[in-house]
mmCIF file of N, CA and C in Angstrom:
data_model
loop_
_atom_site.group_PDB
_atom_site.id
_atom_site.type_symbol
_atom_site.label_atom_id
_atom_site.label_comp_id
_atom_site.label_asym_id
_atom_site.label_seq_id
_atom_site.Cartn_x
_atom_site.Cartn_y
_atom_site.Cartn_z
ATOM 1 N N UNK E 1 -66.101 19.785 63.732
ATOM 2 C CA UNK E 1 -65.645 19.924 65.112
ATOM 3 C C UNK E 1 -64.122 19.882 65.146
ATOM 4 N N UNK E 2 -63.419 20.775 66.114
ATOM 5 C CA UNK E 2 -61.720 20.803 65.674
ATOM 6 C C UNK E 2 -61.429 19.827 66.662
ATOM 7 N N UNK E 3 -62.188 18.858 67.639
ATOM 8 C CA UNK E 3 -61.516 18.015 68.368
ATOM 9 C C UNK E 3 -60.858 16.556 66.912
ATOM 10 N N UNK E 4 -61.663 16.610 65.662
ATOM 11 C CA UNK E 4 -62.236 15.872 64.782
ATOM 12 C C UNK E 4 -60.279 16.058 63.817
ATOM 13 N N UNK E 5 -59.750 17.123 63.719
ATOM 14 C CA UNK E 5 -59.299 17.637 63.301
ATOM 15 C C UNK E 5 -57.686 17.223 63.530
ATOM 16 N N UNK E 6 -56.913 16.484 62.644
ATOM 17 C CA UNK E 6 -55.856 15.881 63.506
ATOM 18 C C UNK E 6 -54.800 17.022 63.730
ATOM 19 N N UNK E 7 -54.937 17.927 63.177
ATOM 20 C CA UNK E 7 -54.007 19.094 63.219
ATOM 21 C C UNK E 7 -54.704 20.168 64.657
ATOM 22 N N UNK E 8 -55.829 20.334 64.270
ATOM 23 C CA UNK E 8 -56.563 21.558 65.210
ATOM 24 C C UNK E 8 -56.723 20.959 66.756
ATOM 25 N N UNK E 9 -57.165 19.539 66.437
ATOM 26 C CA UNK E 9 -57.663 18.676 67.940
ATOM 27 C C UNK E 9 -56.468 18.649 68.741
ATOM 28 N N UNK E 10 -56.242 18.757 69.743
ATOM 29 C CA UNK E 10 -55.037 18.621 70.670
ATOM 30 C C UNK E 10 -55.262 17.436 71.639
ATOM 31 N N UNK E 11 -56.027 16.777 71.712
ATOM 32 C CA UNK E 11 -56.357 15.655 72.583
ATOM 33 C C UNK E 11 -55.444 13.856 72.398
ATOM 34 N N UNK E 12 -54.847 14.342 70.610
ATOM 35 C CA UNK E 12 -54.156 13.171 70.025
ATOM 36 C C UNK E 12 -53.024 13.833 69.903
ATOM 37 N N UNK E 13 -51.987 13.151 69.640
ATOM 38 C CA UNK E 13 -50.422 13.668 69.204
ATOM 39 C C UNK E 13 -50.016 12.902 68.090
ATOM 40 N N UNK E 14 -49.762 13.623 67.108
ATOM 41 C CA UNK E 14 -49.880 13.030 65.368
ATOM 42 C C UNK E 14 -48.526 12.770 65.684
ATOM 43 N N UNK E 15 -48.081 11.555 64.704
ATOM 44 C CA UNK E 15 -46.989 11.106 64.637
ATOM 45 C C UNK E 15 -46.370 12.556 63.323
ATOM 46 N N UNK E 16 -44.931 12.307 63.147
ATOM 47 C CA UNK E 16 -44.076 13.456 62.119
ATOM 48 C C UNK E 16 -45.278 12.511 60.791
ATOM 49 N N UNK E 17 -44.835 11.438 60.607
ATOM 50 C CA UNK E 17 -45.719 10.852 59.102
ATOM 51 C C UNK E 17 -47.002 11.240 59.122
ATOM 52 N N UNK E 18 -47.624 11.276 60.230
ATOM 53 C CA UNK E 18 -49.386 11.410 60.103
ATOM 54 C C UNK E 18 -49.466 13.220 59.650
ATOM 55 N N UNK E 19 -48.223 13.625 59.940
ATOM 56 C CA UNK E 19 -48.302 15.418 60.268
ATOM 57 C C UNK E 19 -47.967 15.981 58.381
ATOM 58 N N UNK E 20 -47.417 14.722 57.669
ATOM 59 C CA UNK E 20 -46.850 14.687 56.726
ATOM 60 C C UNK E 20 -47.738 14.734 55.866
ATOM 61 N N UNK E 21 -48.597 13.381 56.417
ATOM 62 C CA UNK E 21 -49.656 13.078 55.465
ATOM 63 C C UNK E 21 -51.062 13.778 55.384
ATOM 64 N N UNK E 22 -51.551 14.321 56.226
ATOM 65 C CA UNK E 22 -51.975 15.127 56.605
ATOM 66 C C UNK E 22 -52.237 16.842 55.463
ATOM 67 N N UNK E 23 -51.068 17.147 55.089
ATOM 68 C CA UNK E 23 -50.815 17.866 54.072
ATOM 69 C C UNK E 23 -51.159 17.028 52.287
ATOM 70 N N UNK E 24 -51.649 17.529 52.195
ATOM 71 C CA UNK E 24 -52.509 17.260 50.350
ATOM 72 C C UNK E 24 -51.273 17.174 49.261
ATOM 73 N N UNK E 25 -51.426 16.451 48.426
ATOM 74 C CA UNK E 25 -50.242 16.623 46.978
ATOM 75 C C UNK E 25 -51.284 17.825 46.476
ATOM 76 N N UNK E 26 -50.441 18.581 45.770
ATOM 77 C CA UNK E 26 -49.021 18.752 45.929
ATOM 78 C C UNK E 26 -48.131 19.486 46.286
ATOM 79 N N UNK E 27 -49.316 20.040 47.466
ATOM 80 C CA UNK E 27 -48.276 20.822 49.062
ATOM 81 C C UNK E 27 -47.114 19.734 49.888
ATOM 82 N N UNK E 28 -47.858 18.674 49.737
ATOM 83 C CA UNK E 28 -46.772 17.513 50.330
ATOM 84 C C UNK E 28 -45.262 17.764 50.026
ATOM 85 N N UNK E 29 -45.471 17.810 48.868
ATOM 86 C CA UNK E 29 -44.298 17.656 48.344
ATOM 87 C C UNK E 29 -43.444 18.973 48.633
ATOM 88 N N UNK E 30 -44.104 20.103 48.938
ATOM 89 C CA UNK E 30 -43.233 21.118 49.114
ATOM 90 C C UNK E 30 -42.938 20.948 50.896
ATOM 91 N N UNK E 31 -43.689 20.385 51.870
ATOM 92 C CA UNK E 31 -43.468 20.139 52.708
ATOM 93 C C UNK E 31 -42.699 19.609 53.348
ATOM 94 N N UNK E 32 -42.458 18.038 52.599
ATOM 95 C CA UNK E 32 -41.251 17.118 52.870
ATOM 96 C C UNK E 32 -40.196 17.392 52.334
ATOM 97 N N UNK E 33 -39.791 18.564 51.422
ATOM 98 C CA UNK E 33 -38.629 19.171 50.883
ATOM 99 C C UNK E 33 -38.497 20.113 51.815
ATOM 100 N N UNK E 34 -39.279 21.284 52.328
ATOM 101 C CA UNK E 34 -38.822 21.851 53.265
ATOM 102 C C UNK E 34 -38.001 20.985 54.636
ATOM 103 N N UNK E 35 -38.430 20.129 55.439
ATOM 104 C CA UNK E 35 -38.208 19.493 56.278
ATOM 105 C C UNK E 35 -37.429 18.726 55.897
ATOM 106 N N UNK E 36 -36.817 18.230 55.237
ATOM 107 C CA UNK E 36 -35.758 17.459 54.671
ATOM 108 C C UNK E 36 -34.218 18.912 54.285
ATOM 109 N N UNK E 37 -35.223 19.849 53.973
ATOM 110 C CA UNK E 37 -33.818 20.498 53.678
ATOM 111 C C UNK E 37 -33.239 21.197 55.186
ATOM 112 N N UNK E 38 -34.150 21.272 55.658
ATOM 113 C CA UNK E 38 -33.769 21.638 57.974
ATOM 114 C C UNK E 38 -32.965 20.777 57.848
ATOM 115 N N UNK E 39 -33.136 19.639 58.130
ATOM 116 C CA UNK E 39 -32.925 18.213 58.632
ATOM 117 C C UNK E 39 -31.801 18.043 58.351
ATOM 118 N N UNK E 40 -31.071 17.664 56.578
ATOM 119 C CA UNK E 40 -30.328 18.316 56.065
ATOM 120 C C UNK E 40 -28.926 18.883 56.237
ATOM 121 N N UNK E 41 -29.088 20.041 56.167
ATOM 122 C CA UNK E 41 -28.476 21.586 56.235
ATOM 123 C C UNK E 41 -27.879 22.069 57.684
ATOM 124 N N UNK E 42 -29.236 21.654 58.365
ATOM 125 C CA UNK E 42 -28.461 22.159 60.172
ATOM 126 C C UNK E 42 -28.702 20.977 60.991
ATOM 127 N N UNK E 43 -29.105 19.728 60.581
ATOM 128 C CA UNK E 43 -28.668 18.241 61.314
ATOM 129 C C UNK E 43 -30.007 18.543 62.729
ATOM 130 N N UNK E 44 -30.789 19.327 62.312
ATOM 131 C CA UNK E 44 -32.008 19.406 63.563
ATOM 132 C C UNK E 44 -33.186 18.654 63.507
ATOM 133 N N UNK E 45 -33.648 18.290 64.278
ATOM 134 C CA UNK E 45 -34.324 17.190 64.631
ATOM 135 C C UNK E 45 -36.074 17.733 65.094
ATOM 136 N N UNK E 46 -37.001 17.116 64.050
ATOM 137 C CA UNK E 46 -37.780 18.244 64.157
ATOM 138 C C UNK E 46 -39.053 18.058 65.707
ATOM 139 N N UNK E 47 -39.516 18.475 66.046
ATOM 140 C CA UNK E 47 -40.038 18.431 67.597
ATOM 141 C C UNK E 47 -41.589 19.153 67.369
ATOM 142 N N UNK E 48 -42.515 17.621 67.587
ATOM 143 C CA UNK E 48 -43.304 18.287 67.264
ATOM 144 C C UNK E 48 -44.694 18.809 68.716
ATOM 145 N N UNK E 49 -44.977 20.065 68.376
ATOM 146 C CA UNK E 49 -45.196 20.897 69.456
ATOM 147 C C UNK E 49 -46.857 20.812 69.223
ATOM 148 N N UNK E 50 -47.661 21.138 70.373
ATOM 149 C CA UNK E 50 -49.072 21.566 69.786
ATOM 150 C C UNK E 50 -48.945 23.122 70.365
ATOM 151 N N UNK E 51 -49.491 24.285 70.081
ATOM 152 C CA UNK E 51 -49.910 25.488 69.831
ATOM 153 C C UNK E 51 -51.282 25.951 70.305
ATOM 154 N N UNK E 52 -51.502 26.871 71.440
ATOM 155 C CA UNK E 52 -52.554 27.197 71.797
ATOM 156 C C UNK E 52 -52.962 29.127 71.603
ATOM 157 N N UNK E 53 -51.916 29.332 70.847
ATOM 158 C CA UNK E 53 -51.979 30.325 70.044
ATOM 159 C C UNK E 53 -52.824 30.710 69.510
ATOM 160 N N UNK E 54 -53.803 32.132 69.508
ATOM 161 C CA UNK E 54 -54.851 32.656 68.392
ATOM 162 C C UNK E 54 -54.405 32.404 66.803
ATOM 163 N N UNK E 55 -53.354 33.052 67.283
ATOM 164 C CA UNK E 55 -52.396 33.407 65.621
ATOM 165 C C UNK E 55 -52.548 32.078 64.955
ATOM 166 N N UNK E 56 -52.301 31.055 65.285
ATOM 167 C CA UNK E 56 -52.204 29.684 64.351
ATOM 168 C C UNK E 56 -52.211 28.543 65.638
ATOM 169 N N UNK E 57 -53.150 28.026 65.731
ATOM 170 C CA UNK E 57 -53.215 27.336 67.028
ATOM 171 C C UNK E 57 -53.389 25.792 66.090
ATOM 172 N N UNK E 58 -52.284 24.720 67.374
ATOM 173 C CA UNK E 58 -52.548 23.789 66.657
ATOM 174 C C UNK E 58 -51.305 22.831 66.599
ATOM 175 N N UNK E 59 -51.090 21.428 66.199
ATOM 176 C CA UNK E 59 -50.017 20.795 65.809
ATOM 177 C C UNK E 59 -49.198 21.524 64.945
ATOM 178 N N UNK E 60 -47.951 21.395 65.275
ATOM 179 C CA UNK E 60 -46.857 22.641 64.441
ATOM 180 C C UNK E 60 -45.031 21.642 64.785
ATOM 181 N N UNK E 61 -44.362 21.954 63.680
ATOM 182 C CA UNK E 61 -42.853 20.795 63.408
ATOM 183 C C UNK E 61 -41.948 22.173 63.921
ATOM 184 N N UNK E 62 -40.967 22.219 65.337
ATOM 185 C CA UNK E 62 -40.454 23.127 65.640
ATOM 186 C C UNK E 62 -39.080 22.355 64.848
ATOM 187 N N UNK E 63 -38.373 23.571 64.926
ATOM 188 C CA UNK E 63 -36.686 23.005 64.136
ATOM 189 C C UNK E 63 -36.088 24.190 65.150
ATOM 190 N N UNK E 64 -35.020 23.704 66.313
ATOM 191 C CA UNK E 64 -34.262 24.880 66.727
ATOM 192 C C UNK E 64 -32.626 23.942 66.569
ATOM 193 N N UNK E 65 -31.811 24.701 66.766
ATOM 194 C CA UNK E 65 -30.346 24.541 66.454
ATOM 195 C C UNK E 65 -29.513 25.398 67.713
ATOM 196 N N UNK E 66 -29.016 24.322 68.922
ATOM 197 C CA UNK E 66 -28.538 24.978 69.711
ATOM 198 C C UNK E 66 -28.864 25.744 70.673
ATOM 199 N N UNK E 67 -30.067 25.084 70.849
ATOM 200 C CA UNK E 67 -31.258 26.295 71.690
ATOM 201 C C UNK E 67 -32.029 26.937 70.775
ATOM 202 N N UNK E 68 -31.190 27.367 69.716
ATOM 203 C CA UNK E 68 -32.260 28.401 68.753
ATOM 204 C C UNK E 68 -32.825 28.308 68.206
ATOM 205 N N UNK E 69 -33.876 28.786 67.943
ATOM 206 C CA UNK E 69 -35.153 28.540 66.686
ATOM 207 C C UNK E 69 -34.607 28.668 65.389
ATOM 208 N N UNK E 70 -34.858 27.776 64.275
ATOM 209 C CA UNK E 70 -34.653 28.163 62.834
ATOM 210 C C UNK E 70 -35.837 27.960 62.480
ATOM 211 N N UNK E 71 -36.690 27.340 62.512
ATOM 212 C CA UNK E 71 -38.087 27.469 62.108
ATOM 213 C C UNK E 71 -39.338 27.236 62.733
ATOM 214 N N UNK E 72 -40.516 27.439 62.740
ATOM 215 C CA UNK E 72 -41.486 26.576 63.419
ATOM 216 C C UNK E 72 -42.340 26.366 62.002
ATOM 217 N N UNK E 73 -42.626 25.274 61.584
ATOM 218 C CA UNK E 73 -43.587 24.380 60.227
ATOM 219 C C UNK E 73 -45.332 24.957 61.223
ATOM 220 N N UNK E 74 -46.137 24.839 60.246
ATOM 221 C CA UNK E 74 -47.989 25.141 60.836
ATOM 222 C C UNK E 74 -48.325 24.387 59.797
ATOM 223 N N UNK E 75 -48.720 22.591 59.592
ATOM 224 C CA UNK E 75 -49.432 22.124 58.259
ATOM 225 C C UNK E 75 -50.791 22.371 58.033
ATOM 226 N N UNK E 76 -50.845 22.641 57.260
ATOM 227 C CA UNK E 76 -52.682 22.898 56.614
ATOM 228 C C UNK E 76 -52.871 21.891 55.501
ATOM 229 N N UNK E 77 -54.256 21.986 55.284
ATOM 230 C CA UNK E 77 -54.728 20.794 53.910
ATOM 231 C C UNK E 77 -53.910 20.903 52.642
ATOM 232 N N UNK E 78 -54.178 22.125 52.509
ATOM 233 C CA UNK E 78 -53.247 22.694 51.447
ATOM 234 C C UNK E 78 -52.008 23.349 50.989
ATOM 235 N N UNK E 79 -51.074 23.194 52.499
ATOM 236 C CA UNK E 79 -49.699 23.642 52.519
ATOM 237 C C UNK E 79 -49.116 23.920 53.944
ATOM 238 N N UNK E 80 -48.687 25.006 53.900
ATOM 239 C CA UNK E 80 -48.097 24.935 55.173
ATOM 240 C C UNK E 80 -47.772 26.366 55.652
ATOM 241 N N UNK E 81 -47.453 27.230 56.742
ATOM 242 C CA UNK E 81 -46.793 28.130 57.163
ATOM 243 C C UNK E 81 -45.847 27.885 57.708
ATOM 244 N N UNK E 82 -44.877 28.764 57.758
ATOM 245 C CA UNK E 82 -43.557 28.832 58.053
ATOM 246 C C UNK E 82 -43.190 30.092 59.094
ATOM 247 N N UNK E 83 -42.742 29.883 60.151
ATOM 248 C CA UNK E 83 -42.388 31.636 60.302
ATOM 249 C C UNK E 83 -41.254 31.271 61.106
ATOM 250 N N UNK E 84 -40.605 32.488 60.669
ATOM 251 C CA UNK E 84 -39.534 32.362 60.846
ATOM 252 C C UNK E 84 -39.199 33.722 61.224
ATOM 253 N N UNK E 85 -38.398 33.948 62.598
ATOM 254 C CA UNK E 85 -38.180 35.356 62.953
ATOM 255 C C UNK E 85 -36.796 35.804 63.471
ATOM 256 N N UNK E 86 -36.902 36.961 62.379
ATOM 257 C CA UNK E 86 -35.570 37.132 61.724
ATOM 258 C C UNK E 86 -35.192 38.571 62.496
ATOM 259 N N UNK E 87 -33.816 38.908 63.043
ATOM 260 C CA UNK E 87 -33.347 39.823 63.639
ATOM 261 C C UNK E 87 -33.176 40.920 62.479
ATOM 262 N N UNK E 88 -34.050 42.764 63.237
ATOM 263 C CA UNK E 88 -33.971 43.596 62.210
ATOM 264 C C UNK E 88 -32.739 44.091 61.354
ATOM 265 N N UNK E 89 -31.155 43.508 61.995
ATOM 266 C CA UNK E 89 -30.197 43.519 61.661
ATOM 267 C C UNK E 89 -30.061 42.960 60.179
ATOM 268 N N UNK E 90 -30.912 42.435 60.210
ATOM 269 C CA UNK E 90 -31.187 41.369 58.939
ATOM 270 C C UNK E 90 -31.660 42.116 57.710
ATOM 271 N N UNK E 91 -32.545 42.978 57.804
ATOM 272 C CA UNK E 91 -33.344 43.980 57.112
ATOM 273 C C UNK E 91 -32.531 44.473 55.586
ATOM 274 N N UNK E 92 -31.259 45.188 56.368
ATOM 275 C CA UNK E 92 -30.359 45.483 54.945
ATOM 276 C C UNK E 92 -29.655 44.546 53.734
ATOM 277 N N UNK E 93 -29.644 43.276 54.268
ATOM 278 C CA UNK E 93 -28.786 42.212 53.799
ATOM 279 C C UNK E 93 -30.160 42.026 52.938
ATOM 280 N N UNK E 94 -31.695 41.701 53.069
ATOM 281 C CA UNK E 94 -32.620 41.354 52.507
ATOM 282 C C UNK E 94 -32.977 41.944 51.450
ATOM 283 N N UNK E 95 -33.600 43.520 52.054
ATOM 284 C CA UNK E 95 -33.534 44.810 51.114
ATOM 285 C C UNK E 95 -32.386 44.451 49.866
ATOM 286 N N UNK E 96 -30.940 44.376 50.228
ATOM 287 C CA UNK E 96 -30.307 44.214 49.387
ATOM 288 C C UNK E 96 -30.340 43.225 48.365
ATOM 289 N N UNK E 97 -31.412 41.778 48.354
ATOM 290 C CA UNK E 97 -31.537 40.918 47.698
ATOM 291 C C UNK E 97 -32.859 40.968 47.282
ATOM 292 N N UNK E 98 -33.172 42.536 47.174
ATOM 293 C CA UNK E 98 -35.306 42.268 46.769
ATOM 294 C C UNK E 98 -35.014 41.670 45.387
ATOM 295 N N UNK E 99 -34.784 41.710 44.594
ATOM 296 C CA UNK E 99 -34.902 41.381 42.768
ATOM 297 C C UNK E 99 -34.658 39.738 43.462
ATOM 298 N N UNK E 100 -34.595 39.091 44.540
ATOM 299 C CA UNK E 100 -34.470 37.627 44.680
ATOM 300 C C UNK E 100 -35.501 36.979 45.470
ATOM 301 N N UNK E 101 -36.763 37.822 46.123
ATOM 302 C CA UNK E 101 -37.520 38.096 46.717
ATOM 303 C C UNK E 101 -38.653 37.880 46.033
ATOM 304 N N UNK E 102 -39.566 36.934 46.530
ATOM 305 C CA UNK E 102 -41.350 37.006 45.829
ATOM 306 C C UNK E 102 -41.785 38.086 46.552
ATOM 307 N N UNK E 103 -42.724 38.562 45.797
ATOM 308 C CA UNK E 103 -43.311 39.934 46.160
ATOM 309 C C UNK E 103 -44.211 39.581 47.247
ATOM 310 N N UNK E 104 -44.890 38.456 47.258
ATOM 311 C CA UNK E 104 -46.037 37.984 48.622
ATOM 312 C C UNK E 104 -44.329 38.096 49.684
ATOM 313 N N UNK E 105 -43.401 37.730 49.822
ATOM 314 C CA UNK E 105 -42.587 37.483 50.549
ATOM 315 C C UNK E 105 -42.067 39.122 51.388
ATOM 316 N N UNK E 106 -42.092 39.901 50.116
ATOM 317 C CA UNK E 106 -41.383 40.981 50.140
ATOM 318 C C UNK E 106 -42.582 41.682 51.163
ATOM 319 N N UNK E 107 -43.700 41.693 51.084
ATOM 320 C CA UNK E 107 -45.160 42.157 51.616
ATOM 321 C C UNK E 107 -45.069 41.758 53.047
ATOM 322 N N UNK E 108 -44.829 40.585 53.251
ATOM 323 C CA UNK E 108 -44.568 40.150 54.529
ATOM 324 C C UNK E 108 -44.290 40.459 55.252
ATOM 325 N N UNK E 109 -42.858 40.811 54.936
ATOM 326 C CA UNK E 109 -41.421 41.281 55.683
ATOM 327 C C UNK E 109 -42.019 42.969 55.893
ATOM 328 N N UNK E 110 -42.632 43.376 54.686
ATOM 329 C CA UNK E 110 -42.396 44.817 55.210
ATOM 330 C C UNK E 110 -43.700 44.918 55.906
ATOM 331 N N UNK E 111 -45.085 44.357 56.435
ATOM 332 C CA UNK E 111 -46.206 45.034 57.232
ATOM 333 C C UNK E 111 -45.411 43.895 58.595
ATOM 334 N N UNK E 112 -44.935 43.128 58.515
ATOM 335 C CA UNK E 112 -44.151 42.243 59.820
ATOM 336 C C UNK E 112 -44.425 43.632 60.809
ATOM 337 N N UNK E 113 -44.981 43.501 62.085
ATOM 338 C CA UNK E 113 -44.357 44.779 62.967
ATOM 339 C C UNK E 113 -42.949 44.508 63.734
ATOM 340 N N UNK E 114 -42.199 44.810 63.937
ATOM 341 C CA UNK E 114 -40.952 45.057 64.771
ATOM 342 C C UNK E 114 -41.367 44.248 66.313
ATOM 343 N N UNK E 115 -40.767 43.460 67.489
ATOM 344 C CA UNK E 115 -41.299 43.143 68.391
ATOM 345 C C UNK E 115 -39.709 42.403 68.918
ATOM 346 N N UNK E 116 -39.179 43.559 70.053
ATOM 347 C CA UNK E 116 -37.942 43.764 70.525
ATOM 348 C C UNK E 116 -36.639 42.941 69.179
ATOM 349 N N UNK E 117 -36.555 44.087 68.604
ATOM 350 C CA UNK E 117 -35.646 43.708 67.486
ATOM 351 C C UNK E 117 -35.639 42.688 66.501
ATOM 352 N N UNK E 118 -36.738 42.469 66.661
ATOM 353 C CA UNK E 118 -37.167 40.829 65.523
ATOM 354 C C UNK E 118 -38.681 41.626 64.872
ATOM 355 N N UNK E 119 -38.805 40.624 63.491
ATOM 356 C CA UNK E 119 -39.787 40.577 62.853
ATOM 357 C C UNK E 119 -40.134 39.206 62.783
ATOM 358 N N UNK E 120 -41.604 38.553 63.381
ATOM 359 C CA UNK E 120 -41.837 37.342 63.262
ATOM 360 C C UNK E 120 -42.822 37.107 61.902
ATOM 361 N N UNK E 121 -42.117 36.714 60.637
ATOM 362 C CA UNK E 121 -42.954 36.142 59.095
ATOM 363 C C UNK E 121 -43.370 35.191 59.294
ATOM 364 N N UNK E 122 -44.928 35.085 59.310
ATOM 365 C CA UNK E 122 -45.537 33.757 59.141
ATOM 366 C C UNK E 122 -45.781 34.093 57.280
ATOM 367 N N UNK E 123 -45.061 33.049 56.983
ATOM 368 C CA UNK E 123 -45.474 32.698 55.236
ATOM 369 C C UNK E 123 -45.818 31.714 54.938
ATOM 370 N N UNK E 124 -47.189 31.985 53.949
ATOM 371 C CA UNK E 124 -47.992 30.615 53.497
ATOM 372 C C UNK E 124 -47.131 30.260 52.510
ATOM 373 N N UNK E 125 -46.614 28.803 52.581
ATOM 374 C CA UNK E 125 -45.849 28.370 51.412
ATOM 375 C C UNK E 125 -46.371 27.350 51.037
ATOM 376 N N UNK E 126 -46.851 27.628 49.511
ATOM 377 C CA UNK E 126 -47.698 27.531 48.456
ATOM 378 C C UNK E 126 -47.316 26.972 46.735
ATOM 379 N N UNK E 127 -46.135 27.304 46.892
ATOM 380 C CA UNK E 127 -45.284 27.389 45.656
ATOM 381 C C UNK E 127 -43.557 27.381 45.407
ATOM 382 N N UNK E 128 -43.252 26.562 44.648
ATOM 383 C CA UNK E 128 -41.714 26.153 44.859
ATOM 384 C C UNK E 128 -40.865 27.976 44.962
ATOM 385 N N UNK E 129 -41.201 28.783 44.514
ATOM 386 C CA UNK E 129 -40.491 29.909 44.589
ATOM 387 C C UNK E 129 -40.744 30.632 46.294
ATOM 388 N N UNK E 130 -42.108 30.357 46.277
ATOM 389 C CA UNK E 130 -41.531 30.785 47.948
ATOM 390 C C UNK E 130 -40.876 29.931 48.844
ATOM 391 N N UNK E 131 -40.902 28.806 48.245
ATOM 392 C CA UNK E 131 -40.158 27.631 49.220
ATOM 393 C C UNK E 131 -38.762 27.874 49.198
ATOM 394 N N UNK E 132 -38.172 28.434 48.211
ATOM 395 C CA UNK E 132 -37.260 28.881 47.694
ATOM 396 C C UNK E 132 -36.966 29.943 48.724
ATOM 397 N N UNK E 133 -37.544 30.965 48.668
ATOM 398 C CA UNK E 133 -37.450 32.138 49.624
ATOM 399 C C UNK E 133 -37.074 32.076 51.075
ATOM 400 N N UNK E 134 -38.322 31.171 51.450
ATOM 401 C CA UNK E 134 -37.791 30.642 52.794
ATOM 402 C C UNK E 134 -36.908 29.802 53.052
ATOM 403 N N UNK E 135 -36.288 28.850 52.706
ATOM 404 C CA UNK E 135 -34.647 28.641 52.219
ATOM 405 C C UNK E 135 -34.413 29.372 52.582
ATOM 406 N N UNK E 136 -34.117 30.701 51.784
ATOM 407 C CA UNK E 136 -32.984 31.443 51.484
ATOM 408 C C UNK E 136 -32.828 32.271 53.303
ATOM 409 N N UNK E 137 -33.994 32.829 53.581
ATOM 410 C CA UNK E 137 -34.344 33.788 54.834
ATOM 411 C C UNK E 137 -33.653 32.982 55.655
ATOM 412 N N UNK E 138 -34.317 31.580 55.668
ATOM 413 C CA UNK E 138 -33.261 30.479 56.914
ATOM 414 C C UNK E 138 -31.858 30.219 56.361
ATOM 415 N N UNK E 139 -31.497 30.506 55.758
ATOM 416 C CA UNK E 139 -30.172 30.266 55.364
ATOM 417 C C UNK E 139 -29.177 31.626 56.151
ATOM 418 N N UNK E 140 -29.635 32.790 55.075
ATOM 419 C CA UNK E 140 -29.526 34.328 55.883
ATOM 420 C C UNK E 140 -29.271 34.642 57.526
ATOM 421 N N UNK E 141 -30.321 34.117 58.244
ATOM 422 C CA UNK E 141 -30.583 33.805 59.383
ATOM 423 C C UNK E 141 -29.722 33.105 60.208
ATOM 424 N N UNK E 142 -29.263 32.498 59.584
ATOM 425 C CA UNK E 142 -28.148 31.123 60.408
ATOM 426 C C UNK E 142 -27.251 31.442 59.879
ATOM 427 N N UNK E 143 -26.785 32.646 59.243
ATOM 428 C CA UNK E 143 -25.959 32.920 59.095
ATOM 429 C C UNK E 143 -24.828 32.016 58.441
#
């Protein structure tokens, strides 16, 4: 039952640690490195939202900077999504760094549809090299 579900149920509000723990070793660990490197890097404070979204409905760690979005976190048992939506201006600077690019990453970006000048990447991050990636996109991004 997803009321059962501390991520899916919306009836409770998980603390950031329960949202932490929640995630399995040794996705954890790529988790609390992601969120530590937000935290970090652009001094944002993470806000955590519930989601009534088809796409990924559910407890989710927003990170914006200044009004703006730099990330929204989605934890699962086994890791996490990330999406992050990046202005198509962005496109050539990326293209220009494919040989730095995981190919699941690179796949992403290119079936992403367009949706008023943005591409919104939800990426399952799974593995220190895409964690890596997404870094890099939020880095790109924030210019």
């Amino acid at each position: 039952m997803v009321e059962d579900d501390l991520i899916l149920g919306g009836s409770y509000t998980p603390t950031y640690n329960e949202i932490s723990d929640y995630v399995a070793m040794p996705a954890r660990d790529l988790w609390q490195e992601m969120n530590s490197f937000i935290q970090q890097n652009y001094k944002a404070v993470p806000k955590i939202t519930y989601s009534k979204c088809s796409g990924k409905p559910g407890w989710n760690v927003k990170y914006q900077k200044s009004g703006k979005s730099i990330c929204t976190l989605y934890p699962e048992r086994d890791g996490f999504v990330a999406l992050i939506v990046i202005k198509l201006d962005l496109l050539p600077v990326i293209e220009a760094m494919l040989g730095e690019f995981d190919p699941e990453i690179l796949e992403i970006i290119r079936l992403a549809r367009p949706l008023n000048g943005t591409k919104w990447l939800m990426i399952p991050v799974h593995t220190e090299a895409v964690l890596d990636n997404v870094k890099e996109l939020i880095f790109l991004k924030q210019g």
